[in-house]
Coordinates of N, CA and C in Angstrom, one line a residue:
M8 N -26.2 21.4 -52.6 CA -26.8 22.7 -53.0 C -28.0 23.0 -52.1
K9 N -28.1 24.2 -51.6 CA -29.3 24.6 -50.8 C -30.1 25.4 -51.7
H10 N -31.4 25.1 -51.8 CA -32.4 25.8 -52.5 C -33.3 26.6 -51.5
I11 N -33.5 27.8 -51.8 CA -34.3 28.7 -50.9 C -35.4 29.4 -51.7
E12 N -36.6 29.4 -51.1 CA -37.7 30.0 -51.7 C -38.3 31.0 -50.7
L13 N -38.5 32.2 -51.1 CA -39.1 33.3 -50.3 C -40.5 33.6 -50.8
Y14 N -41.4 33.8 -49.9 CA -42.8 34.0 -50.2 C -43.3 35.2 -49.5
R15 N -44.0 36.1 -50.3 CA -44.7 37.3 -49.7 C -46.2 36.9 -49.9
L16 N -46.9 37.0 -48.8 CA -48.3 36.5 -48.8 C -49.3 37.7 -49.2
A17 N -50.4 37.3 -49.8 CA -51.4 38.2 -50.1 C -52.1 38.8 -48.8
P18 N -52.6 40.0 -48.8 CA -53.3 40.5 -47.6 C -54.4 39.6 -47.2
G19 N -54.4 39.3 -45.9 CA -55.4 38.4 -45.4 C -55.1 36.9 -45.4
A20 N -54.0 36.5 -46.1 CA -53.6 35.1 -46.1 C -53.1 34.7 -44.7
D21 N -53.4 33.6 -44.3 CA -53.0 33.1 -43.0 C -51.6 32.5 -43.1
A22 N -50.6 33.1 -42.5 CA -49.2 32.7 -42.6 C -49.0 31.3 -42.1
V23 N -49.7 31.0 -41.0 CA -49.5 29.6 -40.3 C -50.1 28.6 -41.3
Q24 N -51.2 28.8 -41.9 CA -51.9 27.9 -42.8 C -51.0 27.6 -44.0
V25 N -50.4 28.7 -44.6 CA -49.6 28.6 -45.8 C -48.3 27.8 -45.4
Q26 N -47.7 28.2 -44.2 CA -46.5 27.5 -43.7 C -46.8 26.0 -43.6
E27 N -47.9 25.6 -43.1 CA -48.3 24.2 -42.9 C -48.4 23.5 -44.3
R28 N -49.0 24.2 -45.3 CA -49.1 23.6 -46.6 C -47.7 23.4 -47.2
L29 N -46.8 24.4 -47.1 CA -45.5 24.3 -47.6 C -44.8 23.1 -46.9
W30 N -44.9 23.0 -45.6 CA -44.2 22.0 -44.8 C -44.7 20.6 -45.2
K31 N -46.0 20.5 -45.4 CA -46.6 19.2 -45.7 C -46.1 18.7 -47.1
A32 N -46.0 19.6 -48.1 CA -45.6 19.3 -49.4 C -44.1 18.9 -49.4
L33 N -43.3 19.7 -48.7 CA -41.8 19.4 -48.7 C -41.5 18.2 -47.9
R34 N -42.3 17.9 -46.9 CA -42.1 16.6 -46.1 C -42.4 15.4 -47.0
K35 N -43.4 15.5 -47.8 CA -43.8 14.5 -48.8 C -42.7 14.3 -49.8
L36 N -42.2 15.4 -50.3 CA -41.1 15.3 -51.3 C -39.8 14.7 -50.6
D37 N -39.5 15.1 -49.4 CA -38.4 14.5 -48.7 C -38.5 13.0 -48.5
D38 N -39.7 12.6 -48.2 CA -40.0 11.1 -48.0 C -39.9 10.3 -49.4
E39 N -40.3 11.0 -50.5 CA -40.3 10.3 -51.8 C -38.9 10.4 -52.5
L40 N -38.2 11.4 -52.3 CA -37.0 11.7 -53.2 C -35.7 11.6 -52.4
D41 N -34.8 10.7 -52.8 CA -33.6 10.5 -52.1 C -32.7 11.7 -52.1
W42 N -32.9 12.5 -53.2 CA -32.0 13.7 -53.4 C -32.5 15.0 -52.9
L43 N -33.6 15.0 -52.2 CA -34.1 16.2 -51.6 C -34.1 16.0 -50.1
N44 N -33.4 16.8 -49.3 CA -33.3 16.6 -47.9 C -33.4 17.8 -47.1
H45 N -33.7 17.6 -45.8 CA -33.7 18.6 -44.8 C -34.5 19.9 -45.1
P46 N -35.8 19.6 -45.4 CA -36.7 20.8 -45.6 C -37.0 21.5 -44.3
V47 N -37.1 22.8 -44.4 CA -37.5 23.7 -43.3 C -38.3 24.8 -43.8
V48 N -39.3 25.3 -43.1 CA -40.1 26.4 -43.4 C -40.1 27.4 -42.2
Y49 N -39.7 28.6 -42.5 CA -39.6 29.7 -41.5 C -40.6 30.8 -41.8
R50 N -41.1 31.4 -40.7 CA -42.0 32.6 -40.9 C -41.1 33.9 -40.6
R51 N -41.6 35.0 -41.1 CA -41.0 36.3 -40.9 C -39.5 36.4 -41.3
C52 N -39.3 36.5 -42.6 CA -38.0 36.6 -43.1 C -37.6 38.0 -43.6
G53 N -36.8 38.7 -42.9 CA -36.4 40.0 -43.3 C -37.1 41.1 -42.4
E54 N -36.9 42.3 -42.8 CA -37.5 43.4 -42.0 C -39.0 43.4 -42.0
V55 N -39.6 43.7 -40.9 CA -41.1 43.7 -40.8 C -41.6 44.8 -41.8
G56 N -42.6 44.4 -42.6 CA -43.2 45.3 -43.5 C -42.4 45.3 -44.9
E57 N -41.2 44.9 -44.9 CA -40.5 44.9 -46.2 C -40.0 43.5 -46.6
G58 N -39.9 42.6 -45.6 CA -39.4 41.3 -45.9 C -40.4 40.3 -46.4
F59 N -40.0 39.1 -46.5 CA -40.9 38.1 -46.9 C -41.6 37.4 -45.7
D60 N -42.8 36.9 -45.9 CA -43.5 36.3 -44.9 C -43.0 34.9 -44.5
L61 N -42.6 34.1 -45.5 CA -42.2 32.7 -45.3 C -40.9 32.5 -46.1
M62 N -40.1 31.5 -45.6 CA -38.9 31.1 -46.3 C -38.9 29.5 -46.2
A63 N -38.8 28.9 -47.3 CA -38.6 27.4 -47.4 C -37.2 27.1 -47.9
S64 N -36.6 26.2 -47.2 CA -35.2 25.8 -47.7 C -35.1 24.3 -47.6
F65 N -34.3 23.8 -48.5 CA -34.0 22.3 -48.5 C -32.7 22.1 -49.3
E66 N -32.2 20.9 -49.2 CA -30.9 20.6 -49.9 C -31.2 19.7 -51.0
L67 N -30.5 19.9 -52.1 CA -30.6 19.1 -53.3 C -29.2 18.6 -53.5
E68 N -29.1 17.3 -54.0 CA -27.7 16.8 -54.3 C -27.0 17.5 -55.4
G69 N -27.7 18.2 -56.3 CA -27.0 18.9 -57.3 C -28.0 19.7 -58.2
E70 N -27.5 20.5 -59.1 CA -28.3 21.3 -59.9 C -29.3 20.5 -60.8
G71 N -28.9 19.3 -61.2 CA -29.8 18.5 -62.0 C -31.1 18.2 -61.4
Q72 N -31.2 18.2 -60.1 CA -32.4 17.8 -59.4 C -33.4 19.0 -59.4
L73 N -32.9 20.2 -59.6 CA -33.8 21.4 -59.5 C -34.9 21.3 -60.5
E74 N -34.7 21.0 -61.7 CA -35.8 20.8 -62.7 C -36.7 19.7 -62.3
A75 N -36.2 18.6 -61.8 CA -37.0 17.5 -61.4 C -37.9 17.9 -60.2
Y76 N -37.4 18.7 -59.3 CA -38.2 19.2 -58.2 C -39.3 20.1 -58.7
R77 N -39.0 21.0 -59.7 CA -40.0 21.9 -60.2 C -41.1 21.2 -61.0
A78 N -40.7 20.1 -61.6 CA -41.7 19.3 -62.4 C -42.5 18.3 -61.6
H79 N -42.1 18.0 -60.4 CA -42.7 17.0 -59.6 C -44.2 17.3 -59.4
P80 N -45.0 16.3 -59.4 CA -46.5 16.5 -59.2 C -46.8 17.2 -57.9
A81 N -46.1 16.9 -56.8 CA -46.3 17.5 -55.5 C -46.0 19.0 -55.5
T82 N -45.0 19.3 -56.3 CA -44.6 20.8 -56.4 C -45.7 21.5 -57.2
Q83 N -46.2 20.9 -58.3 CA -47.2 21.5 -59.0 C -48.5 21.6 -58.2
K84 N -48.9 20.6 -57.4 CA -50.0 20.6 -56.6 C -49.9 21.8 -55.6
L85 N -48.7 21.9 -55.0 CA -48.5 23.0 -54.0 C -48.7 24.3 -54.7
A86 N -48.2 24.5 -55.9 CA -48.3 25.8 -56.6 C -49.8 26.1 -56.8
D87 N -50.6 25.1 -57.1 CA -52.1 25.3 -57.3 C -52.7 25.7 -56.0
K88 N -52.3 25.1 -54.9 CA -52.9 25.4 -53.5 C -52.5 26.8 -53.1
L89 N -51.3 27.3 -53.5 CA -50.9 28.6 -53.1 C -51.4 29.8 -53.9
E90 N -52.0 29.4 -55.1 CA -52.5 30.4 -56.0 C -53.5 31.3 -55.2
G91 N -53.3 32.6 -55.3 CA -54.1 33.6 -54.7 C -53.7 33.9 -53.2
L92 N -52.8 33.1 -52.7 CA -52.3 33.3 -51.3 C -50.9 34.0 -51.3
V93 N -50.2 33.8 -52.4 CA -48.9 34.4 -52.5 C -48.8 35.4 -53.6
T94 N -48.3 36.6 -53.3 CA -48.2 37.7 -54.2 C -46.8 37.8 -54.9
E95 N -45.8 37.3 -54.2 CA -44.5 37.4 -54.7 C -43.7 36.2 -54.2
R96 N -42.8 35.6 -55.1 CA -42.0 34.5 -54.8 C -40.6 34.7 -55.4
E97 N -39.6 34.6 -54.6 CA -38.2 34.7 -55.1 C -37.5 33.4 -54.7
T98 N -36.6 33.0 -55.6 CA -35.8 31.8 -55.3 C -34.3 32.1 -55.5
F99 N -33.5 31.3 -54.8 CA -32.0 31.4 -55.1 C -31.4 30.1 -54.5
D100 N -30.2 29.8 -55.0 CA -29.5 28.6 -54.6 C -28.2 29.0 -54.0
H101 N -27.8 28.3 -53.0 CA -26.5 28.5 -52.3 C -25.7 27.2 -52.4
Y102 N -24.4 27.4 -52.9 CA -23.6 26.2 -53.0 C -22.5 26.1 -51.9

């Protein structure tokens, strides 16, 4: 299962800095968890002015790991670091 997260940044937020924070957290999760693999973070997702600023994607072995990912301390720490930098976040899964 591929999990995808889209982020719209707050005005003035540095997209490169937020991308680096996302990448660092996902790399840590990839190192720690056997069931989370192939994390990638992209900038400029969608039409300019209407799309999302960042997209993170990674693979999970199954739906059961989605709740474990959300509850993981590294995911919680990332959410705290992104507070005030992200105005909108959408997620979806592809099987």
